Amino acid sequence: MNGAVDKLKLFLRRPSGVLGIAILVAVTAMALTAGHFFPDGPTRMVARPLLWPGQQAGLLLGTDRMGSDILAGIMYGARASLLVGLSAAAVSIVVGTLVGAVSGYYRGWADDVLMRITDAVQTIPSFLAAVVIVGVVGASLTSVIISISIVSWPMIARLVRAEFLRLRNFDFVHACRIIGMSDARIILTQILPNCLSSIVVASSVLVATAIIVEAGLSFLGLGDPNVVSWGSMIGSGRTVLRAGWYITVIPAAFVVVTVLSINLIGDALNDALNPRLRER
Amino acid sequence: MLSTLGCASGDPVTGAPAPLLDVEDLSISVRRGVPLVEGVSFSIGAGEAVAVVGESGCGKSLTSLAIMGLLPGNLQRNATGRILLEGEDLSAKSPREMQDVRGNRVAMIFQDPLTSLNPVMTIGAQIMEVLEAHRDIDRAAATARTIELLDLVRIPDPQERMHAYPHQLSGGMRQRVVIAMAMACEPQLIIADEPTTALDVTIQAQILNLLVELRRKSNLSLMLITHDLGVVCRVAERMIVMYAGSVVEAGEVSAILDGARHPYTAGLMAARPHGSFKRTGQRLVDIPGTVPPPTSRPKGCLFEPRCPRAQEKCRAVRPDLAADGAGHAFRCHFPIGQGEAHA
Amino acid sequence: MHSALELDDLRVHHATAAGPLKAVDGVTLSVAPGETVGLVGESGCGKSTLARCVVGLNTPTGGSVRLGGSEIAAGGRDRVAWARMVQMIFQDPMGSLNPRLTTRHTIELPLRVHGIGSKNERLERVLRLMEQVGLGPHLLDRYPHELSGGQRQRVSIARALALEPALLVCDEIVSALDVSVQAQVLNLLTDLQSKLGIAFLFISHDLSVVRYVSDRIAVMYLGRIVEEGDSESVWNHSRHPYTQALIASIPERARDEKAQRLQLSGDLPSPVNPPSGCSFRTRCPYARPLCAEVRPELKSDGLPHSVACHFVAEIPELAARPEYAEA
């Protein structure tokens, strides 16, 4: 589709979007190559604990309380953060789109029921809910992903519903019904493609939020105990904050930069995909 | 012919007084340079009703916004063009002074009465706001004047209705309120941009009657922007036909509708199913093609690509606006002759 | 042969907080095969609701819709069968096309939904339809935003013709277009009428436009038909005061004094609480006490066409064009 090429050009014209992509690519590369550079995993003791960055050759970011290489932790942690962020976003998008599409297209009692459920979930403070769910189910990567998804799909559902309410009244949707198209086909092939850009933009926020929530959970010790993540590294540095603040600051900086890059991508996507803003 | 309906028979322009509004060589372009309106000149006399006719994109609304000093920020006027109100150059005025001109001397009515009214204020309060902005007037006098204005535009029970909110009124009533607001400070000129397009046929007739009546009562000048030749012939004495940013024909309404000289005007008249022919076996005469966008206007005559009379010269040379003896001007190398039947 | 469309006592009442809103309140109307019936009325008269019932977007609350002689199940369960009978063209040429589909895909869509033809046959069919509505083949892969208003409306017409329906419903299809483009579309419509023998239900607020394309005209006011008959007869010998007001409101006509006397004052009453008896009586210059009590039926006693008015015998007829009244 020539439209897609135009949109890509528009996206690439924005330096902030390109910067965001560059950072995200770098973080992804770190996650993918972690096993290659550190085949023994992130928790092996490699040197004396609490070595400052650059204090010993070969240990670029120093060591933590247990004498593990912080660089290894960061690279393995990128895996956990990205995995949780992307999976949670994917689950939320699927659930939210389904709920939003059905309530927006059919309205009536289906809409009433689904939207009350959505409201109910939205009133729960999301981080607390995640804490409770992980606490009950037990800490594992899957439970963290599920708990984040449970609290974040309503945002997508609301967005998709609003788009469907708007689009279902367009005459082209009426025309589809008049030519005899089934509801499912109208929803999937006619209306959904027209709200894709909004969903894409919203999902970037979702990924960023999921990374932060995961970090928060791990910081509180509610993450998967067998997985090193940026959140758990921040948590473990807490006790030695005075003596070795770098142990906390380095993973925190990675969280900040990664989330920032995703937000930059989201903004650029919004500008490229939203035709009303493009006019200016 | 429209004129067989007893259409427009305004006074001939004999020894007309100095015009109220004089637009000279107005051009409007996008900042980077694509001209949207090119070299538009016309004048409106005191108490005269002039219609500006054309299809979407012809520049008629931009021209009116330029007069009001309300052009959007990404558009600019040419330096040589002038807009004179009673001989005063409006482009020399500061934004503050223009605010004074708007409302006090020139008022504007837009197409959609719902968006030109504030939904959270009563209509009385909105009219009073206009009065208080432009006049040194106390509360009681403003109230009395508001009631008088609502009565002027024939809104029943003005004392009651002034406390109504816009959504409580019908479309026709809302347009009456908008007209009352425009009339509040007794302007000399009202610019009405498609004032009846959003209204139903029977309501349109009421509003047009009201405009005709107001003009008669208060010697008001009217610049009526419309795409509808029927509306023109109901309200205006003179008309200006615009096409692709330029004036292509101008003159008295009766003269033009009786014998349009420019093929575009003739085409517009033949294109509408106004019922002046028997249905069986008749076809509307359509104008083939579409209006050229501002970025690709032809070098020669603007109408040449769609014109049934176009010849070699039309492709090369853009014609000037030339007038015959009776003040009927047209921009065409090969105008339709007088007495020649339309299309 | 069966009528293309038969509406029998069609009613659409919506429940509102203030009582039932009677959008359509007992309309009986038929369209013969190949005939064009014009439905004219102002906003809020129920003409669009009626159109939506005919194509199955709205469910009538009473009466019946018969297409080609067979009654269609209320609720529109059989969307596919319905689609072969009737298609619709809309007012807004931009909104009626999916912005993500090219001309080719838009026109092909009905054929794909109904599983007609192979890929190549469908393309051939699309090109033939485009030719029929006056679209050049170079527009095949254009998106709606790359087309002009008139071209978009032609794409809509081609899509509606793809399934070869017996009836085409046109809802205000020229009112969003410029005058010159409007003429192009109206001419195309009259060409299609004579070539294809499709029946049309042509809905508009503009009596002149309706009269230009229609064999018969029905005038609607507050959910009911008030005058109905042969197009020239209604145009030149209108008898119902509402039709006369519509004619008298045509701006060219509005200058003469007789017309100004016939113009309406006031606004349309709310369809939630319509006036008792004749719903037009609140704005009618001829209204008498009887009108508040008894609702007049549509009848044609000794008239060339049907009128719903108690005092039709006393109302002088009005011609839209005085000089053609005798013709």
mmCIF file of C-alpha atoms in Angstrom, chain B residues 87-342:
data_model
loop_
_atom_site.group_PDB
_atom_site.id
_atom_site.type_symbol
_atom_site.label_atom_id
_atom_site.label_comp_id
_atom_site.label_asym_id
_atom_site.label_seq_id
_atom_site.Cartn_x
_atom_site.Cartn_y
_atom_site.Cartn_z
ATOM 1 C CA GLY B 87 -12.794 55.202 1.545
ATOM 2 C CA GLU B 88 -10.767 54.002 4.567
ATOM 3 C CA ASP B 89 -8.189 51.321 3.874
ATOM 4 C CA LEU B 90 -8.951 48.407 6.201
ATOM 5 C CA SER B 91 -5.509 46.843 5.768
ATOM 6 C CA ALA B 92 -3.955 49.900 7.417
ATOM 7 C CA LYS B 93 -5.930 49.297 10.578
ATOM 8 C CA SER B 94 -4.536 47.679 13.708
ATOM 9 C CA PRO B 95 -6.111 44.459 15.016
ATOM 10 C CA ARG B 96 -7.724 46.542 17.771
ATOM 11 C CA GLU B 97 -9.325 48.895 15.244
ATOM 12 C CA MET B 98 -10.463 45.970 13.106
ATOM 13 C CA GLN B 99 -12.296 44.573 16.124
ATOM 14 C CA ASP B 100 -14.175 47.818 16.219
ATOM 15 C CA VAL B 101 -15.005 47.596 12.522
ATOM 16 C CA ARG B 102 -16.291 44.053 12.924
ATOM 17 C CA GLY B 103 -19.684 44.115 14.531
ATOM 18 C CA ASN B 104 -19.999 47.884 14.563
ATOM 19 C CA ARG B 105 -19.718 48.575 10.844
ATOM 20 C CA VAL B 106 -19.485 45.183 9.156
ATOM 21 C CA ALA B 107 -21.140 42.089 10.595
ATOM 22 C CA MET B 108 -21.056 38.516 9.424
ATOM 23 C CA ILE B 109 -23.550 35.652 9.323
ATOM 24 C CA PHE B 110 -22.277 32.113 8.843
ATOM 25 C CA GLN B 111 -23.815 28.983 7.404
ATOM 26 C CA ASP B 112 -24.287 26.931 10.526
ATOM 27 C CA PRO B 113 -26.225 28.766 13.223
ATOM 28 C CA LEU B 114 -25.453 26.106 15.826
ATOM 29 C CA THR B 115 -21.699 26.597 15.714
ATOM 30 C CA SER B 116 -21.915 30.382 15.586
ATOM 31 C CA LEU B 117 -23.763 30.477 18.916
ATOM 32 C CA ASN B 118 -22.279 29.648 22.315
ATOM 33 C CA PRO B 119 -24.162 26.576 23.587
ATOM 34 C CA VAL B 120 -23.845 27.433 27.299
ATOM 35 C CA MET B 121 -25.140 31.022 27.159
ATOM 36 C CA THR B 122 -28.722 32.145 26.692
ATOM 37 C CA ILE B 123 -29.370 33.892 23.418
ATOM 38 C CA GLY B 124 -30.281 37.096 25.265
ATOM 39 C CA ALA B 125 -26.949 37.112 27.088
ATOM 40 C CA GLN B 126 -25.094 36.585 23.818
ATOM 41 C CA ILE B 127 -26.794 39.509 22.118
ATOM 42 C CA MET B 128 -26.225 41.696 25.162
ATOM 43 C CA GLU B 129 -22.571 40.727 25.145
ATOM 44 C CA VAL B 130 -22.252 42.064 21.604
ATOM 45 C CA LEU B 131 -23.991 45.298 22.611
ATOM 46 C CA GLU B 132 -21.833 45.794 25.683
ATOM 47 C CA ALA B 133 -18.652 45.116 23.732
ATOM 48 C CA HIS B 134 -19.350 47.837 21.195
ATOM 49 C CA ARG B 135 -21.621 50.321 22.935
ATOM 50 C CA ASP B 136 -21.492 52.245 26.171
ATOM 51 C CA ILE B 137 -24.803 50.947 27.375
ATOM 52 C CA ASP B 138 -26.321 50.018 30.758
ATOM 53 C CA ARG B 139 -27.997 46.752 31.633
ATOM 54 C CA ALA B 140 -31.590 47.923 31.309
ATOM 55 C CA ALA B 141 -30.982 49.584 27.961
ATOM 56 C CA ALA B 142 -29.171 46.503 26.698
ATOM 57 C CA THR B 143 -32.085 44.298 27.719
ATOM 58 C CA ALA B 144 -34.556 46.595 26.020
ATOM 59 C CA ARG B 145 -32.451 46.680 22.869
ATOM 60 C CA THR B 146 -32.127 42.860 22.885
ATOM 61 C CA ILE B 147 -35.890 42.468 23.028
ATOM 62 C CA GLU B 148 -36.209 44.995 20.233
ATOM 63 C CA LEU B 149 -33.704 43.062 18.111
ATOM 64 C CA LEU B 150 -35.399 39.714 18.671
ATOM 65 C CA ASP B 151 -38.651 41.350 17.701
ATOM 66 C CA LEU B 152 -36.999 42.792 14.605
ATOM 67 C CA VAL B 153 -36.024 39.315 13.402
ATOM 68 C CA ARG B 154 -39.561 38.123 14.132
ATOM 69 C CA ILE B 155 -38.906 35.847 17.053
ATOM 70 C CA PRO B 156 -42.211 35.437 18.908
ATOM 71 C CA ASP B 157 -42.301 36.252 22.671
ATOM 72 C CA PRO B 158 -38.892 37.943 22.747
ATOM 73 C CA GLN B 159 -39.106 38.581 26.529
ATOM 74 C CA GLU B 160 -39.482 34.854 27.090
ATOM 75 C CA ARG B 161 -37.238 33.594 24.339
ATOM 76 C CA MET B 162 -34.230 35.682 25.317
ATOM 77 C CA HIS B 163 -33.747 33.278 28.225
ATOM 78 C CA ALA B 164 -33.595 30.249 25.932
ATOM 79 C CA TYR B 165 -30.395 28.368 25.136
ATOM 80 C CA PRO B 166 -29.467 27.742 21.491
ATOM 81 C CA HIS B 167 -30.290 24.018 21.675
ATOM 82 C CA GLN B 168 -33.843 24.839 22.709
ATOM 83 C CA LEU B 169 -34.464 26.634 19.420
ATOM 84 C CA SER B 170 -35.030 25.254 15.940
ATOM 85 C CA GLY B 171 -32.504 25.804 13.156
ATOM 86 C CA GLY B 172 -34.526 28.638 11.656
ATOM 87 C CA MET B 173 -34.908 30.396 15.021
ATOM 88 C CA ARG B 174 -31.183 30.048 15.684
ATOM 89 C CA GLN B 175 -30.379 31.661 12.341
ATOM 90 C CA ARG B 176 -32.742 34.513 13.309
ATOM 91 C CA VAL B 177 -30.781 34.951 16.545
ATOM 92 C CA VAL B 178 -27.530 35.060 14.571
ATOM 93 C CA ILE B 179 -29.044 37.744 12.343
ATOM 94 C CA ALA B 180 -30.180 39.688 15.425
ATOM 95 C CA MET B 181 -26.626 39.565 16.763
ATOM 96 C CA ALA B 182 -25.315 40.821 13.428
ATOM 97 C CA MET B 183 -27.853 43.659 13.486
ATOM 98 C CA ALA B 184 -27.127 44.566 17.123
ATOM 99 C CA CYS B 185 -24.846 47.522 16.442
ATOM 100 C CA GLU B 186 -26.626 48.660 13.279
ATOM 101 C CA PRO B 187 -23.818 47.792 10.882
ATOM 102 C CA GLN B 188 -23.699 49.328 7.417
ATOM 103 C CA LEU B 189 -22.804 46.052 5.768
ATOM 104 C CA ILE B 190 -23.711 42.463 6.530
ATOM 105 C CA ILE B 191 -21.721 39.659 4.936
ATOM 106 C CA ALA B 192 -23.861 36.531 4.844
ATOM 107 C CA ASP B 193 -21.934 33.357 3.955
ATOM 108 C CA GLU B 194 -24.423 30.719 2.725
ATOM 109 C CA PRO B 195 -26.931 31.825 5.385
ATOM 110 C CA THR B 196 -29.668 29.397 4.354
ATOM 111 C CA THR B 197 -27.751 26.389 3.059
ATOM 112 C CA ALA B 198 -28.131 24.410 6.294
ATOM 113 C CA LEU B 199 -31.866 25.128 6.523
ATOM 114 C CA ASP B 200 -34.948 23.409 5.191
ATOM 115 C CA VAL B 201 -36.651 24.785 2.098
ATOM 116 C CA THR B 202 -39.626 26.352 3.853
ATOM 117 C CA ILE B 203 -37.395 27.821 6.581
ATOM 118 C CA GLN B 204 -35.001 29.124 3.938
ATOM 119 C CA ALA B 205 -37.893 31.054 2.406
ATOM 120 C CA GLN B 206 -38.652 32.616 5.799
ATOM 121 C CA ILE B 207 -35.053 33.685 6.385
ATOM 122 C CA LEU B 208 -34.707 35.107 2.878
ATOM 123 C CA ASN B 209 -37.928 37.072 3.370
ATOM 124 C CA LEU B 210 -36.487 38.389 6.626
ATOM 125 C CA LEU B 211 -33.256 39.502 4.947
ATOM 126 C CA VAL B 212 -35.212 41.285 2.206
ATOM 127 C CA GLU B 213 -37.388 42.993 4.800
ATOM 128 C CA LEU B 214 -34.456 44.075 6.998
ATOM 129 C CA ARG B 215 -32.723 45.632 4.032
ATOM 130 C CA ARG B 216 -35.792 47.552 3.076
ATOM 131 C CA LYS B 217 -36.255 48.822 6.636
ATOM 132 C CA SER B 218 -32.729 49.885 7.510
ATOM 133 C CA ASN B 219 -30.948 50.690 4.242
ATOM 134 C CA LEU B 220 -28.491 47.900 4.891
ATOM 135 C CA SER B 221 -25.856 46.751 2.414
ATOM 136 C CA LEU B 222 -25.637 43.030 1.966
ATOM 137 C CA MET B 223 -22.879 40.845 0.583
ATOM 138 C CA LEU B 224 -24.497 37.466 0.056
ATOM 139 C CA ILE B 225 -22.214 34.519 -0.583
ATOM 140 C CA THR B 226 -24.037 31.571 -2.075
ATOM 141 C CA HIS B 227 -23.903 28.743 -4.587
ATOM 142 C CA ASP B 228 -27.633 28.947 -5.263
ATOM 143 C CA LEU B 229 -28.790 31.123 -8.150
ATOM 144 C CA GLY B 230 -32.357 30.946 -6.812
ATOM 145 C CA VAL B 231 -31.266 32.638 -3.600
ATOM 146 C CA VAL B 232 -29.387 35.264 -5.610
ATOM 147 C CA CYS B 233 -32.431 36.192 -7.601
ATOM 148 C CA ARG B 234 -34.592 36.370 -4.467
ATOM 149 C CA VAL B 235 -32.319 38.764 -2.571
ATOM 150 C CA ALA B 236 -29.688 40.542 -4.644
ATOM 151 C CA GLU B 237 -29.567 43.350 -7.212
ATOM 152 C CA ARG B 238 -26.076 42.756 -8.493
ATOM 153 C CA MET B 239 -24.066 39.575 -8.687
ATOM 154 C CA ILE B 240 -20.453 38.512 -9.066
ATOM 155 C CA VAL B 241 -19.679 35.062 -10.419
ATOM 156 C CA MET B 242 -16.388 33.577 -9.260
ATOM 157 C CA TYR B 243 -14.563 30.614 -10.714
ATOM 158 C CA ALA B 244 -11.211 29.176 -9.583
ATOM 159 C CA GLY B 245 -10.273 32.266 -7.597
ATOM 160 C CA SER B 246 -11.228 34.914 -10.154
ATOM 161 C CA VAL B 247 -14.269 36.970 -11.029
ATOM 162 C CA VAL B 248 -15.560 35.706 -14.371
ATOM 163 C CA GLU B 249 -18.762 37.712 -14.687
ATOM 164 C CA ALA B 250 -20.337 40.629 -12.835
ATOM 165 C CA GLY B 251 -23.360 42.800 -13.351
ATOM 166 C CA GLU B 252 -27.006 43.223 -12.530
ATOM 167 C CA VAL B 253 -28.762 40.027 -11.550
ATOM 168 C CA SER B 254 -31.543 40.475 -14.087
ATOM 169 C CA ALA B 255 -29.083 41.197 -16.892
ATOM 170 C CA ILE B 256 -26.939 38.155 -16.127
ATOM 171 C CA LEU B 257 -29.791 35.729 -15.625
ATOM 172 C CA ASP B 258 -31.399 37.005 -18.804
ATOM 173 C CA GLY B 259 -28.289 36.722 -20.870
ATOM 174 C CA ALA B 260 -25.158 35.353 -19.276
ATOM 175 C CA ARG B 261 -22.111 36.211 -21.389
ATOM 176 C CA HIS B 262 -19.595 33.885 -19.741
ATOM 177 C CA PRO B 263 -19.986 30.197 -20.608
ATOM 178 C CA TYR B 264 -19.445 29.207 -16.956
ATOM 179 C CA THR B 265 -22.365 31.303 -15.743
ATOM 180 C CA ALA B 266 -24.503 29.960 -18.552
ATOM 181 C CA GLY B 267 -23.407 26.449 -17.578
ATOM 182 C CA LEU B 268 -24.329 26.990 -13.932
ATOM 183 C CA MET B 269 -27.805 28.118 -14.974
ATOM 184 C CA ALA B 270 -28.360 25.237 -17.373
ATOM 185 C CA ALA B 271 -27.073 22.689 -14.850
ATOM 186 C CA ARG B 272 -29.793 23.168 -12.275
ATOM 187 C CA PRO B 273 -33.128 21.411 -12.519
ATOM 188 C CA HIS B 274 -35.066 24.558 -11.663
ATOM 189 C CA GLY B 275 -38.132 23.441 -13.560
ATOM 190 C CA SER B 276 -38.170 25.992 -16.349
ATOM 191 C CA PHE B 277 -38.536 23.201 -18.886
ATOM 192 C CA LYS B 278 -40.764 20.233 -19.319
ATOM 193 C CA ARG B 279 -39.228 17.097 -17.988
ATOM 194 C CA THR B 280 -39.736 14.611 -20.773
ATOM 195 C CA GLY B 281 -36.844 14.369 -23.179
ATOM 196 C CA GLN B 282 -34.841 17.097 -21.442
ATOM 197 C CA ARG B 283 -31.358 16.693 -20.097
ATOM 198 C CA LEU B 284 -29.534 18.948 -17.735
ATOM 199 C CA VAL B 285 -26.561 20.553 -19.399
ATOM 200 C CA ASP B 286 -23.696 19.554 -17.169
ATOM 201 C CA ILE B 287 -20.279 21.129 -17.103
ATOM 202 C CA PRO B 288 -17.830 18.306 -17.778
ATOM 203 C CA GLY B 289 -14.817 17.804 -15.548
ATOM 204 C CA THR B 290 -14.043 19.501 -12.255
ATOM 205 C CA VAL B 291 -12.707 22.813 -10.979
ATOM 206 C CA PRO B 292 -8.893 22.832 -11.290
ATOM 207 C CA PRO B 293 -7.130 22.879 -7.897
ATOM 208 C CA PRO B 294 -5.162 26.071 -7.098
ATOM 209 C CA THR B 295 -1.882 24.234 -7.696
ATOM 210 C CA SER B 296 -2.676 23.395 -11.326
ATOM 211 C CA ARG B 297 -4.744 26.197 -12.759
ATOM 212 C CA PRO B 298 -4.440 26.565 -16.517
ATOM 213 C CA LYS B 299 -2.140 29.230 -17.931
ATOM 214 C CA GLY B 300 -4.767 30.637 -20.274
ATOM 215 C CA CYS B 301 -8.446 31.071 -19.500
ATOM 216 C CA LEU B 302 -9.288 29.368 -16.199
ATOM 217 C CA PHE B 303 -12.437 27.813 -17.607
ATOM 218 C CA GLU B 304 -10.892 26.704 -20.885
ATOM 219 C CA PRO B 305 -10.486 22.961 -20.046
ATOM 220 C CA ARG B 306 -14.217 22.649 -19.355
ATOM 221 C CA CYS B 307 -15.552 25.184 -21.833
ATOM 222 C CA PRO B 308 -17.588 24.103 -24.861
ATOM 223 C CA ARG B 309 -16.599 27.286 -26.730
ATOM 224 C CA ALA B 310 -12.858 27.121 -26.067
ATOM 225 C CA GLN B 311 -10.508 27.905 -28.959
ATOM 226 C CA GLU B 312 -6.766 28.112 -29.434
ATOM 227 C CA LYS B 313 -6.546 31.642 -28.057
ATOM 228 C CA CYS B 314 -8.226 30.604 -24.807
ATOM 229 C CA ARG B 315 -5.433 28.123 -24.134
ATOM 230 C CA ALA B 316 -2.717 30.729 -24.528
ATOM 231 C CA VAL B 317 -4.044 34.016 -23.175
ATOM 232 C CA ARG B 318 -5.983 34.613 -20.004
ATOM 233 C CA PRO B 319 -8.779 37.067 -20.845
ATOM 234 C CA ASP B 320 -9.318 40.295 -18.902
ATOM 235 C CA LEU B 321 -12.510 41.280 -17.196
ATOM 236 C CA ALA B 322 -14.132 43.584 -19.749
ATOM 237 C CA ALA B 323 -17.368 45.472 -19.321
ATOM 238 C CA ASP B 324 -20.028 46.326 -21.879
ATOM 239 C CA GLY B 325 -21.699 49.736 -21.762
ATOM 240 C CA ALA B 326 -24.316 48.768 -19.173
ATOM 241 C CA GLY B 327 -21.880 47.693 -16.475
ATOM 242 C CA HIS B 328 -22.070 44.009 -17.318
ATOM 243 C CA ALA B 329 -18.523 42.635 -17.129
ATOM 244 C CA PHE B 330 -17.222 39.241 -18.194
ATOM 245 C CA ARG B 331 -13.860 37.529 -18.570
ATOM 246 C CA CYS B 332 -14.093 35.731 -21.898
ATOM 247 C CA HIS B 333 -12.505 35.951 -25.354
ATOM 248 C CA PHE B 334 -15.595 34.560 -27.069
ATOM 249 C CA PRO B 335 -18.556 35.541 -24.911
ATOM 250 C CA ILE B 336 -22.009 34.243 -25.593
ATOM 251 C CA GLY B 337 -23.676 36.851 -27.809
ATOM 252 C CA GLN B 338 -26.720 38.756 -26.698
ATOM 253 C CA GLY B 339 -29.819 37.039 -27.951
ATOM 254 C CA GLU B 340 -27.959 33.768 -28.344
ATOM 255 C CA ALA B 341 -29.885 31.072 -26.517
ATOM 256 C CA HIS B 342 -28.337 29.514 -23.425
#
